[in-house]
XYZ file of C-alpha atoms in Angstrom:
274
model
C 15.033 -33.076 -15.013
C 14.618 -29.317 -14.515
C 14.041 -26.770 -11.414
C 11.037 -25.152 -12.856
C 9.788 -22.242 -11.988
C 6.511 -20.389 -11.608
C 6.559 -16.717 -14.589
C 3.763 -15.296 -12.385
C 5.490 -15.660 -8.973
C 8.958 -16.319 -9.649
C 8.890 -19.489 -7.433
C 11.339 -22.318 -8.194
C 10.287 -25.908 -7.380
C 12.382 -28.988 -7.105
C 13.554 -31.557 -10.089
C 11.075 -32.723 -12.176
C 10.993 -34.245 -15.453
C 7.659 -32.023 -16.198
C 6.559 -28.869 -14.698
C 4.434 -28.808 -11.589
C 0.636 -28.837 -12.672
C 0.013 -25.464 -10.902
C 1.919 -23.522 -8.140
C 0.609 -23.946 -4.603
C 1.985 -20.216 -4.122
C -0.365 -18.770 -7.108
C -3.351 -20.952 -6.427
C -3.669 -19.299 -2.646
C -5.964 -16.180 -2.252
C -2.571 -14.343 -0.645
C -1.682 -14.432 -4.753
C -2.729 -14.934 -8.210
C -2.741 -16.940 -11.006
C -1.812 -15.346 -14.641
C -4.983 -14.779 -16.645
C -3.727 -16.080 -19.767
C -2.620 -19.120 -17.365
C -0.145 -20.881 -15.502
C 3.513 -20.876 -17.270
C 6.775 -21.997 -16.568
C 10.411 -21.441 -17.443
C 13.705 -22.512 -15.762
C 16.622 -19.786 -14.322
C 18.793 -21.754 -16.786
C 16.147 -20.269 -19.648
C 16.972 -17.147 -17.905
C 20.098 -16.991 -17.984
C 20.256 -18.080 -21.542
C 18.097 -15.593 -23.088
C 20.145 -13.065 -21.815
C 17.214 -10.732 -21.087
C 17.858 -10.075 -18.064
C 20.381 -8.351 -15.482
C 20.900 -7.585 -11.571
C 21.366 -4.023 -10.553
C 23.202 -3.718 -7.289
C 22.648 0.335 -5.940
C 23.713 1.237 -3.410
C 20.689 3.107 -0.670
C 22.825 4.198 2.068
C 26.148 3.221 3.463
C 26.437 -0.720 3.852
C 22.974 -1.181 2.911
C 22.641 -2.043 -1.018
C 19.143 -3.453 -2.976
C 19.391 -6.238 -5.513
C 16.551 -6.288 -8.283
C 16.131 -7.696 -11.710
C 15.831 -5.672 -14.980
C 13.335 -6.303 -16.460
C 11.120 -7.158 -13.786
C 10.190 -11.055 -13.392
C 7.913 -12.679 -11.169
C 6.478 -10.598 -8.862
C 9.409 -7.950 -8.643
C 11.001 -7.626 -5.126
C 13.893 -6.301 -4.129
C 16.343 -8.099 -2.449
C 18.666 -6.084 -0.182
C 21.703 -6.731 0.963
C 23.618 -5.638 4.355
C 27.127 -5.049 4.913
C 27.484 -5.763 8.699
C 30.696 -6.136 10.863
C 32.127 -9.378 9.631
C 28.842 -10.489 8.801
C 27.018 -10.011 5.329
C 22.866 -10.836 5.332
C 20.697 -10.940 2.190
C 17.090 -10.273 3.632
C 14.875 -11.725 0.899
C 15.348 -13.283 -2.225
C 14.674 -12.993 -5.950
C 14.654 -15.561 -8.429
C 17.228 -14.420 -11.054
C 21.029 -15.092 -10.199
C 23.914 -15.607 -12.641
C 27.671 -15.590 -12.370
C 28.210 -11.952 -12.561
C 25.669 -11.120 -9.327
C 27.415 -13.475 -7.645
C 30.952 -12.385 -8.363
C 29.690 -8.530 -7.570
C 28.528 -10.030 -4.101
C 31.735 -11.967 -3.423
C 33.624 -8.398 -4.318
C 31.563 -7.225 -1.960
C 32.307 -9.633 0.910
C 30.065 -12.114 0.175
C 26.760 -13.720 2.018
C 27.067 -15.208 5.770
C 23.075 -15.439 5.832
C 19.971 -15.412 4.205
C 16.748 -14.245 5.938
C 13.112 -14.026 4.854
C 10.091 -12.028 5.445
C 7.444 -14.798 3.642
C 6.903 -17.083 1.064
C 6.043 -15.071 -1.824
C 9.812 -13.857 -1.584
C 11.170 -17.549 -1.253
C 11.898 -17.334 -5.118
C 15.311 -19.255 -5.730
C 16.531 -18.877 -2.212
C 18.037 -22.243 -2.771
C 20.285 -21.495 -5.790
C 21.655 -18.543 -3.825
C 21.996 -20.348 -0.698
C 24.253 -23.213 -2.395
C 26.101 -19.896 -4.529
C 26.984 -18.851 -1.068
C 26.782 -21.608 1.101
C 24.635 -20.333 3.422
C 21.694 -20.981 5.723
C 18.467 -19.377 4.825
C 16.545 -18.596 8.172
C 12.593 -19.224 7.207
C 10.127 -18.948 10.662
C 8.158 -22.399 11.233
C 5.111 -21.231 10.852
C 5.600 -20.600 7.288
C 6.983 -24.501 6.796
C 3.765 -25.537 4.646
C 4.743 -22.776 2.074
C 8.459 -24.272 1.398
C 7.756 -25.913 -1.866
C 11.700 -26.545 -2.554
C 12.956 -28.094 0.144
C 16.768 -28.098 1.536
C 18.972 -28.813 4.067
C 20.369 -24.833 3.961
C 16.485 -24.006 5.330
C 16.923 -23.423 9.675
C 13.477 -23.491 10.916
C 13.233 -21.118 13.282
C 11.152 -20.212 15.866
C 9.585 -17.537 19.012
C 9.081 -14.438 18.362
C 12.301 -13.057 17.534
C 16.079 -14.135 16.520
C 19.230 -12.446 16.847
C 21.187 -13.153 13.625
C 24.430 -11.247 14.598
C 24.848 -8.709 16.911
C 22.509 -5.854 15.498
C 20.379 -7.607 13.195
C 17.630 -9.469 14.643
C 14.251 -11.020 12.522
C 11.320 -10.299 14.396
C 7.834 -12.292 13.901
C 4.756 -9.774 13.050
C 2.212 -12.698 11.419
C -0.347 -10.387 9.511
C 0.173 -11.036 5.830
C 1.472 -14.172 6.859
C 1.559 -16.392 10.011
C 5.640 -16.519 9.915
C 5.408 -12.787 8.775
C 8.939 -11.393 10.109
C 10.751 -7.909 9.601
C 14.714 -7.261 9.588
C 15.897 -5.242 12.481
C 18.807 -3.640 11.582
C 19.914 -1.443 14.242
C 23.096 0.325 13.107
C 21.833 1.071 9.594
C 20.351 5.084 8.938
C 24.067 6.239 10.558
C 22.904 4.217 14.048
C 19.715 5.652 13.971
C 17.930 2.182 13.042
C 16.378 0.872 9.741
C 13.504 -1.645 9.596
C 13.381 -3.648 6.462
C 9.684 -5.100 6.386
C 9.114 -6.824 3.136
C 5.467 -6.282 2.685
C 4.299 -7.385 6.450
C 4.606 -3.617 6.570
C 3.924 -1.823 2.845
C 5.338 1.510 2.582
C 2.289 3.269 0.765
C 2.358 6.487 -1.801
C 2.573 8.500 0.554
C 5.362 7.596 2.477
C 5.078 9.322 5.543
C 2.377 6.412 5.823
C 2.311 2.630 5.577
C -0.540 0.038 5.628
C -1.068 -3.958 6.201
C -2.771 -6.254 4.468
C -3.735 -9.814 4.097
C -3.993 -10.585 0.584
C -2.260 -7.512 -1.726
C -3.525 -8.330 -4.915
C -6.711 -9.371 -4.139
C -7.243 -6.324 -1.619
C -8.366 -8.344 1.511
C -7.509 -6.660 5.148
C -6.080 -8.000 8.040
C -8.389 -7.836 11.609
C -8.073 -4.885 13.760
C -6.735 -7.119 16.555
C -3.570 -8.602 14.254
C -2.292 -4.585 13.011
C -2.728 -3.810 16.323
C -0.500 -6.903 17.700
C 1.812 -5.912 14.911
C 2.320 -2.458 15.255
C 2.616 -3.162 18.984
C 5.985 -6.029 18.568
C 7.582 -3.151 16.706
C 7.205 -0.346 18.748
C 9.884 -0.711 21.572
C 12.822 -0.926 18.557
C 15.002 1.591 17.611
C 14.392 2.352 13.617
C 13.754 5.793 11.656
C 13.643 4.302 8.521
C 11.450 1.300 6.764
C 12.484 -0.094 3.298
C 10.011 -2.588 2.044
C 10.288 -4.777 -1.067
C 9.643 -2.486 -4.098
C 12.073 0.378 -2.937
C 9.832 2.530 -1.107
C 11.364 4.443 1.520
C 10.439 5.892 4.531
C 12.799 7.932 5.051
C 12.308 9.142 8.739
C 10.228 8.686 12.202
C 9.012 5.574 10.296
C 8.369 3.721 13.883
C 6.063 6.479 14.238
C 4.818 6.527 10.983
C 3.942 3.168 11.680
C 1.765 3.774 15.077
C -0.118 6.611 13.141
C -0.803 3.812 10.219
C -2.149 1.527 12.485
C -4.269 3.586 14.596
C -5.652 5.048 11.159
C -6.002 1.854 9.743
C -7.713 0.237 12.739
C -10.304 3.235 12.290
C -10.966 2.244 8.952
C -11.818 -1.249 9.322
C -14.367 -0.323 12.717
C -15.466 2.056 10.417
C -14.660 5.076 12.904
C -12.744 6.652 9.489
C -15.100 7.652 7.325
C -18.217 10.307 7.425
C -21.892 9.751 7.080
């Protein structure tokens, strides 16, 4: 019996004596399936080939982002926060081996796992039973949980307060359960906003942008960016970090009021000259 696990996504599914005949995550528009076709290893393989690492940096003080070298799956970051006598990891990747989790414990450890959506679910399960943790996943993303466990808390509303200055709030857009990381003592009290990609720091990062499929470049409605931009815009944050280490590095909750407005002009076509 092995946990296999999806090369193109980096999803891990549950025991099985063969691998999965595709991966529900891949096969949905929000996604992709590898041209040469669907493949699948195990984070024992991993681990074994000894290809790959974790690099732990540090971004600013008690903030620090997790990725693997060389990339795999899709390749997120995961970052970790150093709060006051409580430790989140807000998303997840899929590689995790005894020296990233002795690092972590140096470093105090994980009191909670939270998630943005399911294309970061990854091998939240083999950290959350490294850790013992819960891993907080919003119910309207349920369907999408392809490894089920009892460290998974549904939860539910609009937002919730993890620990006293961090608090998951629900956007929807890319996805229904679509939530962001408050973090409101991070950027030396002046806020930071860890999105995922519910909001996607763009090139130019004085800007961000929303979308509902990435890879396969299809838009979200007017009326949902609006709704989004609108659940974020009474928090205090000056700075976004979304999941491939793009920054913006300051008035990023009005960076993302100018994206929206701009974006919403786009898709009415009100952007663009005839």
């Amino acid at each position: 019996m092995n946990k296999f696990v999806c090369t193109t996504c980096g999803t891990q599914y549950p025991d099985s004596a063969r691998p999965p005949s595709s991966c529900m995550i891949c096969e949905e528009e929000r996604q992709y399936v590898n041209p040469n076709g669907q493949a699948w290893t195990t984070l024992e393989k991993l681990i074994e080939s000894q290809k790959y690492k974790n690099k732990i940096l540090l971004e600013e003080e008690n903030l620090y982002s997790i990725t693997t070298s060389p990339s795999f799956g899709i390749g997120q970051t995961a970052y970790f926060i150093k709060g006051n006598d409580f430790n989140v990891l807000w998303d997840c990747i899929t590689y995790l081996d005894e020296k990233t989790i002795e690092e972590i414990h140096q470093m105090g450890g994980i009191n909670a796992i939270a998630l943005s959506h399911p294309h970061y679910y990854s091998a939240q399960i083999e950290w959350a039973k490294a850790f013992d943790v819960p891993i907080y996943i919003h119910e309207d993303d349920k369907e999408w949980i392809v490894n089920p466990s009892d460290h998974i808390i549904l939860w539910s509303g609009e937002k919730l307060v993890l620990h006293e200055g961090m608090t998951i709030h629900r956007l929807g857009g890319h996805f229904k359960g679509g939530a962001v990381l408050h973090w409101e003592d991070g950027n030396e009290g002046n806020g930071v906003l860890l999105t995922g990609d519910i909001i996607q720091v763009v090139a130019d990062r004085k800007w961000v942008s929303f979308m509902y499929s990435y890879p396969n470049l299809i838009p979200l409605p007017a009326k949902t960016v609006r709704e989004m931009a609108e659940r974020v815009k009474p928090l205090s944050f000056n700075r976004i970090y979304n999941a491939f280490h793009k920054i913006v590095k300051e008035d990023a909750n009005q960076s993302v009021q100018l994206s929206a407005n701009r974006y919403i002009r786009a898709v009415q076509g009100e952007l663009f000259q005839t």
